[in-house]
């Protein structure tokens, strides 16, 4: 009963399908672990469950997500105020692809669909979930932009579209004006299919990095920053609520600065 209420509340608050599924799954596993009704949950129960996850080397980000799901259920659905401190998630510098590696991926994409996947992830900074949910009716190609509907946190945001991508979208979609932009056999493309395509393309391109959709997004932000784009504009394009999240990309750019030789060395 409580899980159904949780699902309903998340829907009302405009959370994405993936967030709803994730929260419900984490709460279901938690309740199975403690073997008691949600109404009887105590702070120690949550701590015990999180400690159990940590003992199995769960990543800090996974622990934080689990805590967020459980405390949302207890605080918002059950009405119990439970506050637990967990270690801060270390913000590692994201790995990015160089412009040359992006070109290699595009050159080794065998189909128009796979090429378009790479182009959209890189040129618009889309998350994987946003890519597979992107619909033709959300694009305003004559204005060179589109809209992500119900993205992370249930928010809409504008995305930019390059001239090249617009041309390829029109070639790929033909007379279609509605439905998922990139589909598999007429159905919504799966996350697994996208990752599999990237794995195969990266292998053909002989790129040794583990190429994944979010790496394209990291590359989008980093390359914009290196080109002189204001970081606050990048924040909006990425859909970050907090500027500090976007500022991680300044560290990537600083790594590039370290490679520059001082003019004194040329004397």
PDB file of C-alpha atoms in Angstrom:
ATOM      1  CA  UNK A   1       0.000   0.000   0.000  1.00  0.00           C
ATOM      2  CA  UNK A   2       2.753   2.441   0.975  1.00  0.00           C
ATOM      3  CA  UNK A   3       4.700   1.704  -2.210  1.00  0.00           C
ATOM      4  CA  UNK A   4       1.632   2.531  -4.291  1.00  0.00           C
ATOM      5  CA  UNK A   5       1.244   5.807  -2.399  1.00  0.00           C
ATOM      6  CA  UNK A   6       4.932   6.500  -3.001  1.00  0.00           C
ATOM      7  CA  UNK A   7       4.538   5.900  -6.729  1.00  0.00           C
ATOM      8  CA  UNK A   8       1.473   8.168  -6.885  1.00  0.00           C
ATOM      9  CA  UNK A   9       3.187  10.983  -4.971  1.00  0.00           C
ATOM     10  CA  UNK A  10       6.238  10.861  -7.232  1.00  0.00           C
ATOM     11  CA  UNK A  11       4.013  11.023 -10.311  1.00  0.00           C
ATOM     12  CA  UNK A  12       2.112  14.022  -8.911  1.00  0.00           C
ATOM     13  CA  UNK A  13       5.421  15.806  -8.290  1.00  0.00           C
ATOM     14  CA  UNK A  14       6.374  15.297 -11.919  1.00  0.00           C
ATOM     15  CA  UNK A  15       9.271  12.902 -11.379  1.00  0.00           C
ATOM     16  CA  UNK A  16      10.574  10.987 -14.383  1.00  0.00           C
ATOM     17  CA  UNK A  17       9.576   7.359 -14.991  1.00  0.00           C
ATOM     18  CA  UNK A  18      13.120   6.246 -14.209  1.00  0.00           C
ATOM     19  CA  UNK A  19      13.178   8.101 -10.885  1.00  0.00           C
ATOM     20  CA  UNK A  20       9.842   6.568  -9.895  1.00  0.00           C
ATOM     21  CA  UNK A  21      11.000   3.053 -10.768  1.00  0.00           C
ATOM     22  CA  UNK A  22      14.290   3.552  -8.909  1.00  0.00           C
ATOM     23  CA  UNK A  23      12.705   4.965  -5.732  1.00  0.00           C
ATOM     24  CA  UNK A  24      10.046   2.255  -5.564  1.00  0.00           C
ATOM     25  CA  UNK A  25      12.645  -0.480  -6.135  1.00  0.00           C
ATOM     26  CA  UNK A  26      14.967   0.816  -3.390  1.00  0.00           C
ATOM     27  CA  UNK A  27      12.089   1.151  -0.919  1.00  0.00           C
ATOM     28  CA  UNK A  28      10.768  -2.325  -1.722  1.00  0.00           C
ATOM     29  CA  UNK A  29      14.213  -3.855  -1.069  1.00  0.00           C
ATOM     30  CA  UNK A  30      14.519  -1.871   2.158  1.00  0.00           C
ATOM     31  CA  UNK A  31      11.148  -3.058   3.484  1.00  0.00           C
ATOM     32  CA  UNK A  32      12.017  -6.656   2.586  1.00  0.00           C
ATOM     33  CA  UNK A  33      15.273  -6.261   4.514  1.00  0.00           C
ATOM     34  CA  UNK A  34      13.785  -4.862   7.749  1.00  0.00           C
ATOM     35  CA  UNK A  35      10.687  -7.108   7.678  1.00  0.00           C
ATOM     36  CA  UNK A  36       8.335  -4.538   9.200  1.00  0.00           C
ATOM     37  CA  UNK A  37       5.668  -2.099   7.955  1.00  0.00           C
ATOM     38  CA  UNK A  38       6.819   1.294   6.685  1.00  0.00           C
ATOM     39  CA  UNK A  39       4.847   2.968   9.484  1.00  0.00           C
ATOM     40  CA  UNK A  40       7.104   1.259  12.059  1.00  0.00           C
ATOM     41  CA  UNK A  41      10.410   2.228  10.449  1.00  0.00           C
ATOM     42  CA  UNK A  42      12.938   3.804  12.807  1.00  0.00           C
ATOM     43  CA  UNK A  43      16.147   5.678  12.103  1.00  0.00           C
ATOM     44  CA  UNK A  44      18.197   2.663  13.196  1.00  0.00           C
ATOM     45  CA  UNK A  45      16.467   0.519  10.551  1.00  0.00           C
ATOM     46  CA  UNK A  46      17.596   2.861   7.802  1.00  0.00           C
ATOM     47  CA  UNK A  47      21.121   3.037   9.213  1.00  0.00           C
ATOM     48  CA  UNK A  48      21.306  -0.763   9.399  1.00  0.00           C
ATOM     49  CA  UNK A  49      20.230  -1.115   5.770  1.00  0.00           C
ATOM     50  CA  UNK A  50      22.674   1.505   4.514  1.00  0.00           C
ATOM     51  CA  UNK A  51      25.470  -0.089   6.555  1.00  0.00           C
ATOM     52  CA  UNK A  52      24.610  -3.443   4.975  1.00  0.00           C
ATOM     53  CA  UNK A  53      24.912  -1.916   1.498  1.00  0.00           C
ATOM     54  CA  UNK A  54      28.233  -0.298   2.407  1.00  0.00           C
ATOM     55  CA  UNK A  55      29.563  -3.621   3.687  1.00  0.00           C
ATOM     56  CA  UNK A  56      29.030  -4.991   0.184  1.00  0.00           C
ATOM     57  CA  UNK A  57      31.089  -2.139  -1.305  1.00  0.00           C
ATOM     58  CA  UNK A  58      28.136  -0.195  -2.671  1.00  0.00           C
ATOM     59  CA  UNK A  59      29.314   3.001  -4.356  1.00  0.00           C
ATOM     60  CA  UNK A  60      28.752   6.252  -2.407  1.00  0.00           C
ATOM     61  CA  UNK A  61      26.399   7.485  -5.133  1.00  0.00           C
ATOM     62  CA  UNK A  62      24.314   4.295  -4.837  1.00  0.00           C
ATOM     63  CA  UNK A  63      24.126   4.649  -1.047  1.00  0.00           C
ATOM     64  CA  UNK A  64      23.074   8.295  -1.376  1.00  0.00           C
ATOM     65  CA  UNK A  65      20.337   7.397  -3.860  1.00  0.00           C
ATOM     66  CA  UNK A  66      19.072   4.618  -1.586  1.00  0.00           C
ATOM     67  CA  UNK A  67      18.962   7.018   1.366  1.00  0.00           C
ATOM     68  CA  UNK A  68      17.116   9.631  -0.695  1.00  0.00           C
ATOM     69  CA  UNK A  69      14.479   7.100  -1.750  1.00  0.00           C
ATOM     70  CA  UNK A  70      13.912   5.710   1.749  1.00  0.00           C
ATOM     71  CA  UNK A  71      13.785   9.102   3.496  1.00  0.00           C
ATOM     72  CA  UNK A  72      11.363  10.395   0.868  1.00  0.00           C
ATOM     73  CA  UNK A  73       9.086   7.465   1.700  1.00  0.00           C
ATOM     74  CA  UNK A  74       9.389   7.880   5.467  1.00  0.00           C
ATOM     75  CA  UNK A  75       9.234  11.678   5.558  1.00  0.00           C
ATOM     76  CA  UNK A  76       6.756  12.423   2.778  1.00  0.00           C
ATOM     77  CA  UNK A  77       4.518   9.330   2.694  1.00  0.00           C
ATOM     78  CA  UNK A  78       4.612   7.924   6.231  1.00  0.00           C
ATOM     79  CA  UNK A  79       5.105  11.272   7.967  1.00  0.00           C
ATOM     80  CA  UNK A  80       8.162  10.401  10.042  1.00  0.00           C
ATOM     81  CA  UNK A  81      11.090  12.804  10.144  1.00  0.00           C
ATOM     82  CA  UNK A  82      14.218  10.740   9.626  1.00  0.00           C
ATOM     83  CA  UNK A  83      17.532  12.495   9.005  1.00  0.00           C
ATOM     84  CA  UNK A  84      20.694  10.514   8.384  1.00  0.00           C
ATOM     85  CA  UNK A  85      24.139  11.776   7.491  1.00  0.00           C
ATOM     86  CA  UNK A  86      26.107   9.783   4.946  1.00  0.00           C
ATOM     87  CA  UNK A  87      29.538  10.506   3.455  1.00  0.00           C
ATOM     88  CA  UNK A  88      29.608  13.189   0.785  1.00  0.00           C
ATOM     89  CA  UNK A  89      29.885  11.869  -2.744  1.00  0.00           C
ATOM     90  CA  UNK A  90      33.378  12.602  -4.067  1.00  0.00           C
ATOM     91  CA  UNK A  91      33.179  14.553  -7.301  1.00  0.00           C
ATOM     92  CA  UNK A  92      35.691  12.967  -9.615  1.00  0.00           C
ATOM     93  CA  UNK A  93      36.801  14.715 -12.778  1.00  0.00           C
ATOM     94  CA  UNK A  94      34.709  13.229 -15.613  1.00  0.00           C
ATOM     95  CA  UNK A  95      36.498  11.519 -18.478  1.00  0.00           C
ATOM     96  CA  UNK A  96      35.815  13.128 -21.834  1.00  0.00           C
ATOM     97  CA  UNK A  97      36.430  12.395 -25.490  1.00  0.00           C
ATOM     98  CA  UNK A  98      38.601  14.649 -27.601  1.00  0.00           C
ATOM     99  CA  UNK A  99      37.163  16.273 -30.725  1.00  0.00           C
ATOM    100  CA  UNK A 100      39.241  13.851 -32.789  1.00  0.00           C
ATOM    101  CA  UNK A 101      37.714  10.876 -30.952  1.00  0.00           C
ATOM    102  CA  UNK A 102      34.203  12.233 -31.562  1.00  0.00           C
ATOM    103  CA  UNK A 103      35.028  12.450 -35.281  1.00  0.00           C
ATOM    104  CA  UNK A 104      36.332   8.876 -35.220  1.00  0.00           C
ATOM    105  CA  UNK A 105      33.095   7.630 -33.663  1.00  0.00           C
ATOM    106  CA  UNK A 106      31.029   9.417 -36.307  1.00  0.00           C
ATOM    107  CA  UNK A 107      33.233   8.038 -39.085  1.00  0.00           C
ATOM    108  CA  UNK A 108      32.823   4.466 -37.797  1.00  0.00           C
ATOM    109  CA  UNK A 109      29.040   4.561 -37.260  1.00  0.00           C
ATOM    110  CA  UNK A 110      27.675   2.163 -39.873  1.00  0.00           C
ATOM    111  CA  UNK A 111      24.057   3.340 -39.913  1.00  0.00           C
ATOM    112  CA  UNK A 112      22.284   6.678 -40.006  1.00  0.00           C
ATOM    113  CA  UNK A 113      20.563   5.806 -36.743  1.00  0.00           C
ATOM    114  CA  UNK A 114      23.801   5.134 -34.884  1.00  0.00           C
ATOM    115  CA  UNK A 115      25.385   8.288 -36.278  1.00  0.00           C
ATOM    116  CA  UNK A 116      22.373  10.310 -35.146  1.00  0.00           C
ATOM    117  CA  UNK A 117      22.613   8.818 -31.639  1.00  0.00           C
ATOM    118  CA  UNK A 118      26.210  10.040 -31.338  1.00  0.00           C
ATOM    119  CA  UNK A 119      25.375  13.431 -32.840  1.00  0.00           C
ATOM    120  CA  UNK A 120      22.459  14.085 -30.482  1.00  0.00           C
ATOM    121  CA  UNK A 121      24.291  12.971 -27.339  1.00  0.00           C
ATOM    122  CA  UNK A 122      27.300  15.121 -28.183  1.00  0.00           C
ATOM    123  CA  UNK A 123      25.801  18.147 -29.930  1.00  0.00           C
ATOM    124  CA  UNK A 124      22.910  18.704 -27.506  1.00  0.00           C
ATOM    125  CA  UNK A 125      24.313  17.316 -24.236  1.00  0.00           C
ATOM    126  CA  UNK A 126      21.432  14.890 -23.757  1.00  0.00           C
ATOM    127  CA  UNK A 127      21.223  12.352 -20.979  1.00  0.00           C
ATOM    128  CA  UNK A 128      20.574   8.788 -22.159  1.00  0.00           C
ATOM    129  CA  UNK A 129      17.008   8.811 -20.800  1.00  0.00           C
ATOM    130  CA  UNK A 130      16.378  12.113 -22.586  1.00  0.00           C
ATOM    131  CA  UNK A 131      17.661  10.737 -25.879  1.00  0.00           C
ATOM    132  CA  UNK A 132      15.431   7.670 -25.894  1.00  0.00           C
ATOM    133  CA  UNK A 133      12.405   9.747 -24.822  1.00  0.00           C
ATOM    134  CA  UNK A 134      12.973  12.542 -27.348  1.00  0.00           C
ATOM    135  CA  UNK A 135      10.019  12.958 -29.713  1.00  0.00           C
ATOM    136  CA  UNK A 136       9.798  14.692 -33.065  1.00  0.00           C
ATOM    137  CA  UNK A 137       6.973  16.919 -31.871  1.00  0.00           C
ATOM    138  CA  UNK A 138       9.358  18.322 -29.226  1.00  0.00           C
ATOM    139  CA  UNK A 139      11.719  19.693 -31.884  1.00  0.00           C
ATOM    140  CA  UNK A 140      11.496  23.153 -33.430  1.00  0.00           C
ATOM    141  CA  UNK A 141      14.033  22.605 -36.175  1.00  0.00           C
ATOM    142  CA  UNK A 142      13.283  25.876 -37.954  1.00  0.00           C
ATOM    143  CA  UNK A 143      14.382  27.631 -34.735  1.00  0.00           C
ATOM    144  CA  UNK A 144      17.359  25.270 -34.227  1.00  0.00           C
ATOM    145  CA  UNK A 145      16.259  24.049 -30.840  1.00  0.00           C
ATOM    146  CA  UNK A 146      14.124  21.439 -29.152  1.00  0.00           C
ATOM    147  CA  UNK A 147      12.674  20.609 -25.750  1.00  0.00           C
ATOM    148  CA  UNK A 148      13.347  17.879 -23.227  1.00  0.00           C
ATOM    149  CA  UNK A 149      10.002  17.218 -21.561  1.00  0.00           C
ATOM    150  CA  UNK A 150       9.990  15.947 -17.992  1.00  0.00           C
ATOM    151  CA  UNK A 151      13.757  15.555 -17.697  1.00  0.00           C
ATOM    152  CA  UNK A 152      15.667  15.054 -14.455  1.00  0.00           C
ATOM    153  CA  UNK A 153      13.583  16.356 -11.563  1.00  0.00           C
ATOM    154  CA  UNK A 154      10.555  16.442 -13.850  1.00  0.00           C
ATOM    155  CA  UNK A 155      11.741  19.688 -15.461  1.00  0.00           C
ATOM    156  CA  UNK A 156      11.522  20.815 -19.084  1.00  0.00           C
ATOM    157  CA  UNK A 157      14.528  22.450 -20.718  1.00  0.00           C
ATOM    158  CA  UNK A 158      15.587  23.753 -24.081  1.00  0.00           C
ATOM    159  CA  UNK A 159      18.294  21.981 -26.094  1.00  0.00           C
ATOM    160  CA  UNK A 160      20.286  23.326 -29.018  1.00  0.00           C
ATOM    161  CA  UNK A 161      20.312  21.641 -32.427  1.00  0.00           C
ATOM    162  CA  UNK A 162      23.161  22.051 -34.889  1.00  0.00           C
ATOM    163  CA  UNK A 163      22.549  22.581 -38.603  1.00  0.00           C
ATOM    164  CA  UNK A 164      24.219  19.236 -39.368  1.00  0.00           C
ATOM    165  CA  UNK A 165      22.017  17.369 -36.905  1.00  0.00           C
ATOM    166  CA  UNK A 166      18.852  19.007 -38.250  1.00  0.00           C
ATOM    167  CA  UNK A 167      19.800  17.916 -41.760  1.00  0.00           C
ATOM    168  CA  UNK A 168      20.430  14.344 -40.597  1.00  0.00           C
ATOM    169  CA  UNK A 169      17.171  14.244 -38.606  1.00  0.00           C
ATOM    170  CA  UNK A 170      15.217  15.220 -41.722  1.00  0.00           C
ATOM    171  CA  UNK A 171      17.022  12.600 -43.791  1.00  0.00           C
ATOM    172  CA  UNK A 172      16.495   9.923 -41.140  1.00  0.00           C
ATOM    173  CA  UNK A 173      12.832  10.643 -40.360  1.00  0.00           C
ATOM    174  CA  UNK A 174      11.573  11.480 -43.842  1.00  0.00           C
ATOM    175  CA  UNK A 175       7.861  12.310 -43.680  1.00  0.00           C
ATOM    176  CA  UNK A 176       7.500  11.408 -39.993  1.00  0.00           C
ATOM    177  CA  UNK A 177       6.462  14.327 -37.786  1.00  0.00           C
ATOM    178  CA  UNK A 178       5.514  12.588 -34.548  1.00  0.00           C
ATOM    179  CA  UNK A 179       6.702   9.759 -32.322  1.00  0.00           C
ATOM    180  CA  UNK A 180      10.085   8.870 -30.879  1.00  0.00           C
ATOM    181  CA  UNK A 181      12.878  10.463 -32.879  1.00  0.00           C
ATOM    182  CA  UNK A 182      15.073   7.362 -32.678  1.00  0.00           C
ATOM    183  CA  UNK A 183      13.196   4.093 -32.402  1.00  0.00           C
ATOM    184  CA  UNK A 184      13.963   0.418 -32.737  1.00  0.00           C
ATOM    185  CA  UNK A 185      11.539  -1.482 -34.967  1.00  0.00           C
ATOM    186  CA  UNK A 186       8.888   1.143 -34.358  1.00  0.00           C
ATOM    187  CA  UNK A 187       9.270   0.997 -30.581  1.00  0.00           C
ATOM    188  CA  UNK A 188      11.137   3.143 -28.084  1.00  0.00           C
ATOM    189  CA  UNK A 189      14.862   2.451 -28.188  1.00  0.00           C
ATOM    190  CA  UNK A 190      16.275   0.744 -25.091  1.00  0.00           C
ATOM    191  CA  UNK A 191      19.205   2.004 -23.026  1.00  0.00           C
ATOM    192  CA  UNK A 192      20.958  -1.296 -23.611  1.00  0.00           C
ATOM    193  CA  UNK A 193      20.690  -0.932 -27.391  1.00  0.00           C
ATOM    194  CA  UNK A 194      22.324   2.510 -27.247  1.00  0.00           C
ATOM    195  CA  UNK A 195      25.216   1.290 -25.097  1.00  0.00           C
ATOM    196  CA  UNK A 196      25.724  -1.767 -27.297  1.00  0.00           C
ATOM    197  CA  UNK A 197      25.913   0.452 -30.383  1.00  0.00           C
ATOM    198  CA  UNK A 198      28.483   2.725 -28.717  1.00  0.00           C
ATOM    199  CA  UNK A 199      30.575  -0.274 -27.639  1.00  0.00           C
ATOM    200  CA  UNK A 200      30.688  -1.628 -31.185  1.00  0.00           C
ATOM    201  CA  UNK A 201      31.461   1.748 -32.767  1.00  0.00           C
ATOM    202  CA  UNK A 202      34.223   2.523 -30.245  1.00  0.00           C
ATOM    203  CA  UNK A 203      35.777  -0.879 -30.909  1.00  0.00           C
ATOM    204  CA  UNK A 204      35.822  -0.274 -34.673  1.00  0.00           C
ATOM    205  CA  UNK A 205      37.268   3.198 -34.090  1.00  0.00           C
ATOM    206  CA  UNK A 206      39.961   1.659 -31.839  1.00  0.00           C
ATOM    207  CA  UNK A 207      39.120   3.988 -28.958  1.00  0.00           C
ATOM    208  CA  UNK A 208      40.323   2.397 -25.728  1.00  0.00           C
ATOM    209  CA  UNK A 209      38.195   4.547 -23.405  1.00  0.00           C
ATOM    210  CA  UNK A 210      34.959   3.021 -22.140  1.00  0.00           C
ATOM    211  CA  UNK A 211      32.605   5.134 -24.245  1.00  0.00           C
ATOM    212  CA  UNK A 212      29.177   5.646 -22.690  1.00  0.00           C
ATOM    213  CA  UNK A 213      26.327   8.123 -23.304  1.00  0.00           C
ATOM    214  CA  UNK A 214      27.176  10.358 -20.349  1.00  0.00           C
ATOM    215  CA  UNK A 215      30.742  10.704 -21.641  1.00  0.00           C
ATOM    216  CA  UNK A 216      29.247  12.419 -24.705  1.00  0.00           C
ATOM    217  CA  UNK A 217      27.427  14.836 -22.391  1.00  0.00           C
ATOM    218  CA  UNK A 218      30.659  15.479 -20.467  1.00  0.00           C
ATOM    219  CA  UNK A 219      32.429  16.150 -23.774  1.00  0.00           C
ATOM    220  CA  UNK A 220      29.664  18.538 -24.891  1.00  0.00           C
ATOM    221  CA  UNK A 221      30.057  20.640 -21.738  1.00  0.00           C
ATOM    222  CA  UNK A 222      33.853  20.545 -21.706  1.00  0.00           C
ATOM    223  CA  UNK A 223      34.239  21.522 -25.347  1.00  0.00           C
ATOM    224  CA  UNK A 224      31.770  24.400 -24.932  1.00  0.00           C
ATOM    225  CA  UNK A 225      33.730  25.639 -21.923  1.00  0.00           C
ATOM    226  CA  UNK A 226      37.025  25.402 -23.803  1.00  0.00           C
ATOM    227  CA  UNK A 227      35.461  27.392 -26.652  1.00  0.00           C
ATOM    228  CA  UNK A 228      34.705  30.233 -24.243  1.00  0.00           C
ATOM    229  CA  UNK A 229      30.997  29.632 -23.539  1.00  0.00           C
ATOM    230  CA  UNK A 230      29.870  31.169 -20.248  1.00  0.00           C
ATOM    231  CA  UNK A 231      29.552  28.473 -17.580  1.00  0.00           C
ATOM    232  CA  UNK A 232      26.101  29.715 -16.515  1.00  0.00           C
ATOM    233  CA  UNK A 233      24.817  29.169 -20.042  1.00  0.00           C
ATOM    234  CA  UNK A 234      26.284  25.660 -19.993  1.00  0.00           C
ATOM    235  CA  UNK A 235      24.498  25.097 -16.671  1.00  0.00           C
ATOM    236  CA  UNK A 236      21.162  25.926 -18.314  1.00  0.00           C
ATOM    237  CA  UNK A 237      21.861  23.745 -21.366  1.00  0.00           C
ATOM    238  CA  UNK A 238      22.734  20.791 -19.121  1.00  0.00           C
ATOM    239  CA  UNK A 239      19.733  21.345 -16.859  1.00  0.00           C
ATOM    240  CA  UNK A 240      21.815  21.571 -13.676  1.00  0.00           C
ATOM    241  CA  UNK A 241      19.962  23.068 -10.720  1.00  0.00           C
ATOM    242  CA  UNK A 242      23.222  23.999  -8.991  1.00  0.00           C
ATOM    243  CA  UNK A 243      26.138  25.794 -10.666  1.00  0.00           C
ATOM    244  CA  UNK A 244      28.611  23.802  -8.547  1.00  0.00           C
ATOM    245  CA  UNK A 245      27.593  20.676 -10.483  1.00  0.00           C
ATOM    246  CA  UNK A 246      28.582  22.363 -13.740  1.00  0.00           C
ATOM    247  CA  UNK A 247      31.848  23.685 -12.310  1.00  0.00           C
ATOM    248  CA  UNK A 248      33.315  20.167 -12.319  1.00  0.00           C
ATOM    249  CA  UNK A 249      34.002  20.776 -16.022  1.00  0.00           C
ATOM    250  CA  UNK A 250      36.381  23.616 -15.202  1.00  0.00           C
ATOM    251  CA  UNK A 251      38.650  20.976 -13.665  1.00  0.00           C
ATOM    252  CA  UNK A 252      38.691  19.068 -16.953  1.00  0.00           C
ATOM    253  CA  UNK A 253      39.657  22.230 -18.810  1.00  0.00           C
ATOM    254  CA  UNK A 254      42.356  22.958 -16.246  1.00  0.00           C
ATOM    255  CA  UNK A 255      43.917  19.601 -17.104  1.00  0.00           C
ATOM    256  CA  UNK A 256      44.234  20.846 -20.686  1.00  0.00           C
ATOM    257  CA  UNK A 257      45.849  24.062 -19.438  1.00  0.00           C
ATOM    258  CA  UNK A 258      48.533  22.037 -17.682  1.00  0.00           C
ATOM    259  CA  UNK A 259      49.647  20.656 -21.058  1.00  0.00           C
ATOM    260  CA  UNK A 260      50.473  24.133 -22.395  1.00  0.00           C
ATOM    261  CA  UNK A 261      54.183  24.936 -22.437  1.00  0.00           C
ATOM    262  CA  UNK A 262      55.348  28.231 -21.022  1.00  0.00           C
ATOM    263  CA  UNK A 263      56.739  30.622 -23.661  1.00  0.00           C
ATOM    264  CA  UNK A 264      59.902  30.745 -21.539  1.00  0.00           C
ATOM    265  CA  UNK A 265      60.587  27.135 -22.569  1.00  0.00           C
ATOM    266  CA  UNK A 266      60.891  28.232 -26.185  1.00  0.00           C
ATOM    267  CA  UNK A 267      63.711  30.712 -25.438  1.00  0.00           C
TER     268      UNK A 267
END
